[in-house]
Coordinates of C-alpha atoms in Angstrom, one line a residue:
M1 CA 64.2 94.1 40.3
A2 CA 65.1 97.8 40.4
S3 CA 68.2 97.3 38.2
S4 CA 66.2 95.5 35.5
C5 CA 63.5 98.1 35.6
W6 CA 65.6 101.1 34.9
G7 CA 65.2 102.5 38.4
L8 CA 61.4 102.8 38.1
P9 CA 59.1 102.2 41.1
E10 CA 58.3 98.5 41.6
F11 CA 54.6 98.9 40.6
L12 CA 55.8 100.1 37.2
C13 CA 58.2 97.2 36.6
S14 CA 55.5 94.6 35.6
A15 CA 52.3 95.0 33.6
P16 CA 49.1 95.1 35.7
E17 CA 47.4 91.7 35.7
M18 CA 44.5 90.0 37.4
S19 CA 45.3 88.0 40.5
G20 CA 45.5 84.2 40.1
S21 CA 42.5 83.6 42.3
A22 CA 40.4 86.1 40.4
M23 CA 41.5 84.6 37.1
R24 CA 40.6 81.0 38.2
A25 CA 37.2 82.2 39.5
M26 CA 36.5 83.9 36.2
R27 CA 37.5 80.9 34.1
R28 CA 35.5 78.6 36.4
T29 CA 32.4 80.8 36.1
I30 CA 32.6 81.1 32.3
D31 CA 33.4 77.5 31.6
T32 CA 30.7 76.2 34.0
G33 CA 28.1 78.6 32.6
F34 CA 29.0 77.6 29.0
K35 CA 28.8 73.9 29.7
D36 CA 25.5 74.2 31.6
W37 CA 24.1 76.1 28.6
V38 CA 25.4 73.5 26.2
R39 CA 23.8 70.7 28.3
G40 CA 20.5 72.6 28.2
V41 CA 20.3 73.1 24.5
S42 CA 22.0 69.9 23.3
P43 CA 18.7 68.1 22.5
W44 CA 17.7 71.0 20.1
I45 CA 21.2 71.2 18.6
D46 CA 21.2 67.4 17.9
A47 CA 17.8 67.7 16.3
A48 CA 18.9 70.6 14.2
M49 CA 22.1 69.0 13.1
A50 CA 20.6 65.6 12.2
P51 CA 19.5 66.6 8.6
L52 CA 22.9 68.0 8.0
Q53 CA 24.5 64.8 9.2
R54 CA 22.3 62.7 7.0
F55 CA 23.0 64.9 4.0
L56 CA 26.8 64.7 4.5
N57 CA 26.7 60.9 5.0
A58 CA 24.6 60.4 1.9
L59 CA 26.9 62.5 -0.3
E60 CA 30.0 60.9 1.1
S61 CA 28.5 57.5 0.5
A62 CA 27.7 58.5 -3.1
F63 CA 31.2 59.8 -3.7
V64 CA 32.9 56.8 -2.1
S65 CA 30.6 54.0 -3.3
T66 CA 30.2 55.0 -6.9
P67 CA 32.7 53.4 -9.3
W68 CA 35.7 55.7 -9.7
I69 CA 35.3 56.0 -13.5
V70 CA 31.7 57.4 -13.1
V71 CA 32.9 59.9 -10.5
F72 CA 35.9 60.7 -12.7
A73 CA 33.7 61.3 -15.8
V74 CA 31.1 63.4 -13.9
L75 CA 33.9 65.6 -12.4
L76 CA 35.4 66.2 -15.8
V77 CA 32.0 67.0 -17.3
L78 CA 31.3 69.5 -14.5
T79 CA 34.8 71.0 -15.0
W80 CA 34.2 71.4 -18.7
F81 CA 30.8 73.0 -18.3
A82 CA 32.2 75.4 -15.6
G83 CA 35.4 76.4 -17.4
R84 CA 34.7 75.5 -21.1
S85 CA 38.5 75.0 -21.4
W86 CA 40.1 71.8 -22.6
K87 CA 43.3 72.8 -20.7
I88 CA 41.5 73.1 -17.4
T89 CA 39.6 69.8 -18.1
L90 CA 42.8 68.0 -19.1
G91 CA 44.6 69.3 -16.0
A92 CA 41.7 68.1 -13.8
G93 CA 41.8 64.7 -15.5
I94 CA 45.6 64.3 -15.0
A95 CA 45.3 65.5 -11.3
L96 CA 42.5 63.0 -10.6
I97 CA 44.4 60.1 -12.2
A98 CA 47.5 61.0 -10.2
I99 CA 45.4 61.1 -7.0
G100 CA 44.0 57.6 -7.8
W101 CA 47.5 56.3 -8.8
F102 CA 48.9 57.2 -5.4
G103 CA 46.1 55.5 -3.5
L104 CA 44.3 58.6 -2.4
W105 CA 41.1 58.3 -4.3
G106 CA 38.9 57.3 -1.3
D107 CA 40.2 60.0 1.0
T108 CA 39.9 62.6 -1.8
M109 CA 36.2 61.7 -2.3
V110 CA 35.6 62.1 1.5
T111 CA 37.3 65.5 1.3
L112 CA 35.3 66.5 -1.8
S113 CA 32.0 65.5 -0.1
M114 CA 32.9 67.6 3.0
V115 CA 33.9 70.6 0.9
T116 CA 30.8 70.3 -1.3
V117 CA 28.4 70.2 1.7
C118 CA 30.3 73.0 3.5
T119 CA 30.3 75.3 0.5
L120 CA 26.6 74.8 -0.2
V121 CA 25.8 75.5 3.5
A122 CA 28.1 78.6 3.5
I123 CA 26.4 79.9 0.3
V124 CA 22.9 79.2 1.6
I125 CA 23.6 81.1 4.8
G126 CA 26.0 83.7 3.5
L127 CA 24.0 84.9 0.4
P128 CA 21.0 86.2 2.4
I129 CA 23.2 87.8 5.0
G130 CA 25.2 89.5 2.1
I131 CA 21.9 90.7 0.6
L132 CA 20.8 92.1 3.9
A133 CA 24.1 93.9 4.4
S134 CA 23.8 95.4 0.9
R135 CA 20.3 96.7 1.5
S136 CA 20.8 98.2 5.0
E137 CA 23.6 100.5 6.2
R138 CA 22.8 99.6 9.8
A139 CA 23.0 95.9 9.1
Q140 CA 26.3 96.4 7.3
R141 CA 27.7 98.3 10.2
V142 CA 26.9 95.3 12.5
I143 CA 27.9 92.5 10.1
M144 CA 31.2 93.8 8.9
P145 CA 33.0 94.0 12.3
L146 CA 31.8 90.4 12.9
L147 CA 33.3 89.3 9.6
D148 CA 36.5 91.0 10.5
V149 CA 36.7 89.0 13.7
M150 CA 35.8 85.8 11.9
Q151 CA 38.5 86.3 9.3
T152 CA 41.3 87.3 11.7
L153 CA 40.5 84.7 14.4
P154 CA 43.1 81.9 14.2
S155 CA 41.4 78.9 12.5
F156 CA 42.3 76.5 15.4
V157 CA 40.3 78.7 17.8
Y158 CA 37.1 77.9 15.9
L159 CA 37.5 74.3 17.0
I160 CA 37.3 75.1 20.8
P161 CA 33.6 76.1 21.1
V162 CA 32.6 73.7 18.4
V163 CA 34.1 70.7 20.3
V164 CA 32.6 71.9 23.6
I165 CA 29.1 72.1 22.0
F166 CA 29.1 69.3 19.5
G167 CA 31.9 67.0 20.6
I168 CA 34.1 65.1 18.1
G169 CA 33.0 64.1 14.7
K170 CA 32.1 65.2 11.2
V171 CA 29.4 67.6 12.0
P172 CA 31.5 69.7 14.4
G173 CA 34.2 69.8 11.8
M174 CA 31.7 70.8 9.2
I175 CA 30.4 73.6 11.3
A176 CA 33.9 75.0 11.9
V177 CA 34.6 74.8 8.1
V178 CA 31.3 76.6 7.3
I179 CA 32.0 79.4 9.8
Y180 CA 35.5 79.8 8.5
A181 CA 34.5 79.8 4.8
M182 CA 31.4 82.0 5.0
P183 CA 32.8 85.5 5.3
P184 CA 34.0 85.9 1.6
M185 CA 30.5 84.9 0.4
I186 CA 28.9 87.6 2.6
R187 CA 31.4 90.3 1.7
L188 CA 31.4 89.7 -2.0
T189 CA 27.6 89.4 -2.2
N190 CA 27.3 92.8 -0.4
L191 CA 30.0 94.3 -2.7
G192 CA 28.5 92.8 -5.9
I193 CA 25.0 94.2 -5.2
R194 CA 26.3 97.6 -4.2
L195 CA 28.4 97.8 -7.5
V196 CA 25.4 97.2 -9.7
D197 CA 25.0 100.0 -12.2
R198 CA 22.8 102.7 -10.6
E199 CA 21.1 103.4 -14.0
A200 CA 19.9 99.8 -14.2
V201 CA 18.4 100.0 -10.8
E202 CA 16.8 103.4 -11.6
A203 CA 15.4 101.9 -14.8
A204 CA 13.8 99.0 -12.8
D205 CA 12.3 101.6 -10.5
A206 CA 10.9 103.5 -13.4
F207 CA 9.2 100.4 -14.6
G208 CA 7.5 100.0 -11.2
S209 CA 9.5 96.9 -10.1
S210 CA 9.1 95.9 -6.4
E211 CA 12.1 95.5 -4.2
R212 CA 11.9 91.7 -4.7
Q213 CA 11.7 92.0 -8.5
K214 CA 14.5 94.5 -8.5
L215 CA 16.7 92.1 -6.5
W216 CA 16.0 88.9 -8.5
N217 CA 15.7 90.4 -12.0
V218 CA 18.4 93.2 -11.9
Q219 CA 20.8 93.2 -8.9
L220 CA 21.6 89.5 -8.5
P221 CA 22.0 88.8 -12.3
L222 CA 24.2 91.8 -12.8
S223 CA 26.3 90.9 -9.7
L224 CA 26.8 87.3 -10.7
P225 CA 30.5 87.6 -11.6
T226 CA 31.3 89.0 -8.2
L227 CA 29.1 86.4 -6.5
M228 CA 31.1 83.7 -8.4
T229 CA 34.3 85.2 -7.0
G230 CA 32.7 84.8 -3.5
V231 CA 31.9 81.1 -4.3
N232 CA 35.5 80.6 -5.5
Q233 CA 36.9 82.1 -2.3
T234 CA 34.4 80.1 -0.1
I235 CA 35.6 76.9 -1.8
M236 CA 39.3 77.8 -1.2
M237 CA 38.7 78.6 2.4
A238 CA 36.7 75.4 2.9
L239 CA 39.6 73.4 1.4
S240 CA 42.1 75.0 3.7
M241 CA 40.0 74.5 6.8
V242 CA 39.3 70.9 6.1
V243 CA 42.9 70.1 7.1
V244 CA 42.5 71.9 10.4
A245 CA 39.1 70.3 11.1
S246 CA 40.7 66.9 10.8
M247 CA 41.8 67.5 14.5
V248 CA 38.1 67.0 15.5
G249 CA 37.5 63.8 13.6
V250 CA 37.0 64.9 10.0
G251 CA 38.4 62.2 7.7
G252 CA 39.8 62.4 4.3
L253 CA 43.1 64.0 3.2
G254 CA 43.2 66.3 6.2
R255 CA 43.4 63.3 8.6
N256 CA 46.3 61.9 6.5
V257 CA 48.2 65.2 6.7
L258 CA 47.7 65.3 10.5
Q259 CA 48.9 61.8 10.9
A260 CA 51.9 62.6 8.6
I261 CA 52.8 65.6 10.8
N262 CA 52.5 63.5 14.0
N263 CA 54.6 60.7 12.7
Q264 CA 57.0 62.8 10.5
F265 CA 56.0 60.9 7.3
F266 CA 57.3 63.4 4.8
T267 CA 56.2 61.5 1.7
V268 CA 52.7 60.8 3.0
G269 CA 52.2 64.5 4.0
F270 CA 53.6 65.7 0.6
L271 CA 51.3 63.4 -1.4
N272 CA 48.2 64.3 0.5
G273 CA 49.1 68.0 0.3
F274 CA 49.6 67.6 -3.4
A275 CA 46.1 66.1 -3.7
L276 CA 44.6 69.1 -1.8
V277 CA 46.5 71.5 -4.0
A278 CA 45.4 69.8 -7.2
I279 CA 41.7 69.9 -6.1
A280 CA 42.1 73.6 -5.1
I281 CA 43.7 74.6 -8.4
T282 CA 41.0 72.7 -10.4
F283 CA 38.2 74.4 -8.5
D284 CA 39.9 77.8 -8.7
R285 CA 40.5 77.7 -12.4
A286 CA 37.1 76.3 -13.3
T287 CA 35.2 78.8 -11.1
Q288 CA 37.4 81.7 -12.3
A289 CA 36.7 80.7 -15.9
Y290 CA 33.0 80.5 -15.2
G291 CA 33.1 83.9 -13.6
K292 CA 35.0 85.5 -16.6
R293 CA 32.4 84.0 -19.0
L294 CA 29.6 85.6 -16.8
Q295 CA 31.5 88.9 -16.9
R296 CA 31.8 88.8 -20.7
H297 CA 28.1 87.9 -21.0
T298 CA 27.3 90.9 -18.7
E299 CA 29.4 93.3 -20.7
V300 CA 27.8 92.1 -24.0
S301 CA 24.4 92.5 -22.4
D302 CA 25.3 96.1 -21.3
E303 CA 26.3 97.0 -24.8

């Protein structure tokens, strides 16, 4: 021991650590307390999650049961209205046809429904929190460190408490995706409102606008380009987390990727990964183009 420790005293040769019995007692206490708390609140949690479960099931059924040509046309129309670019629309059409050609249409629709629900929930929760952070320095000082933790925590770690509380299934996966995807929405909402031209806010004050009127009529409209960037990042984060969430029972393309990894099916994994990338690129280009149009509109209005 002394030779491998450069001649230092023995107590300096190994890092100080908790004894095994103390570690076991701590783990047992925390795990038991957490499980007891979960058993106590599980009825309320189930009741709170029921509407979300029904919404997800309804949207997934609509995506999967609707004839593919209808979904295809609706997605292209939405892509066109978002991007107003025939190149983006054509690219989206080619990607969707390729996805269907390789037999991934059903799984892609399941993934799209999951990403849609998670993005909507992340926006609904993240937007008010971002507004709160932008209007209160104290709130920002509390929220930002939490967002730092949420964005640096490994994505797999999100699944542990979610599985303990909710078990296996779509709703636990959806909650993990929402938590993972929400920080960009909060950060960029906060940033967008804080970057609104001070003269515009002062003009609203001069006209006697209330705080609510100033928020809805001046700050939110002028920060829309930044908010759209937040929506874009939320969608991208949700798409990336869907694959990880497949470990707790979320279906779709993520489950196929997980099965391909477990069975070393290179082609299956590559095709499902291609489908996810195609969807991500389509969403990214369409929302970026929409954000740029909003930016140009804001610049024209400012002039």
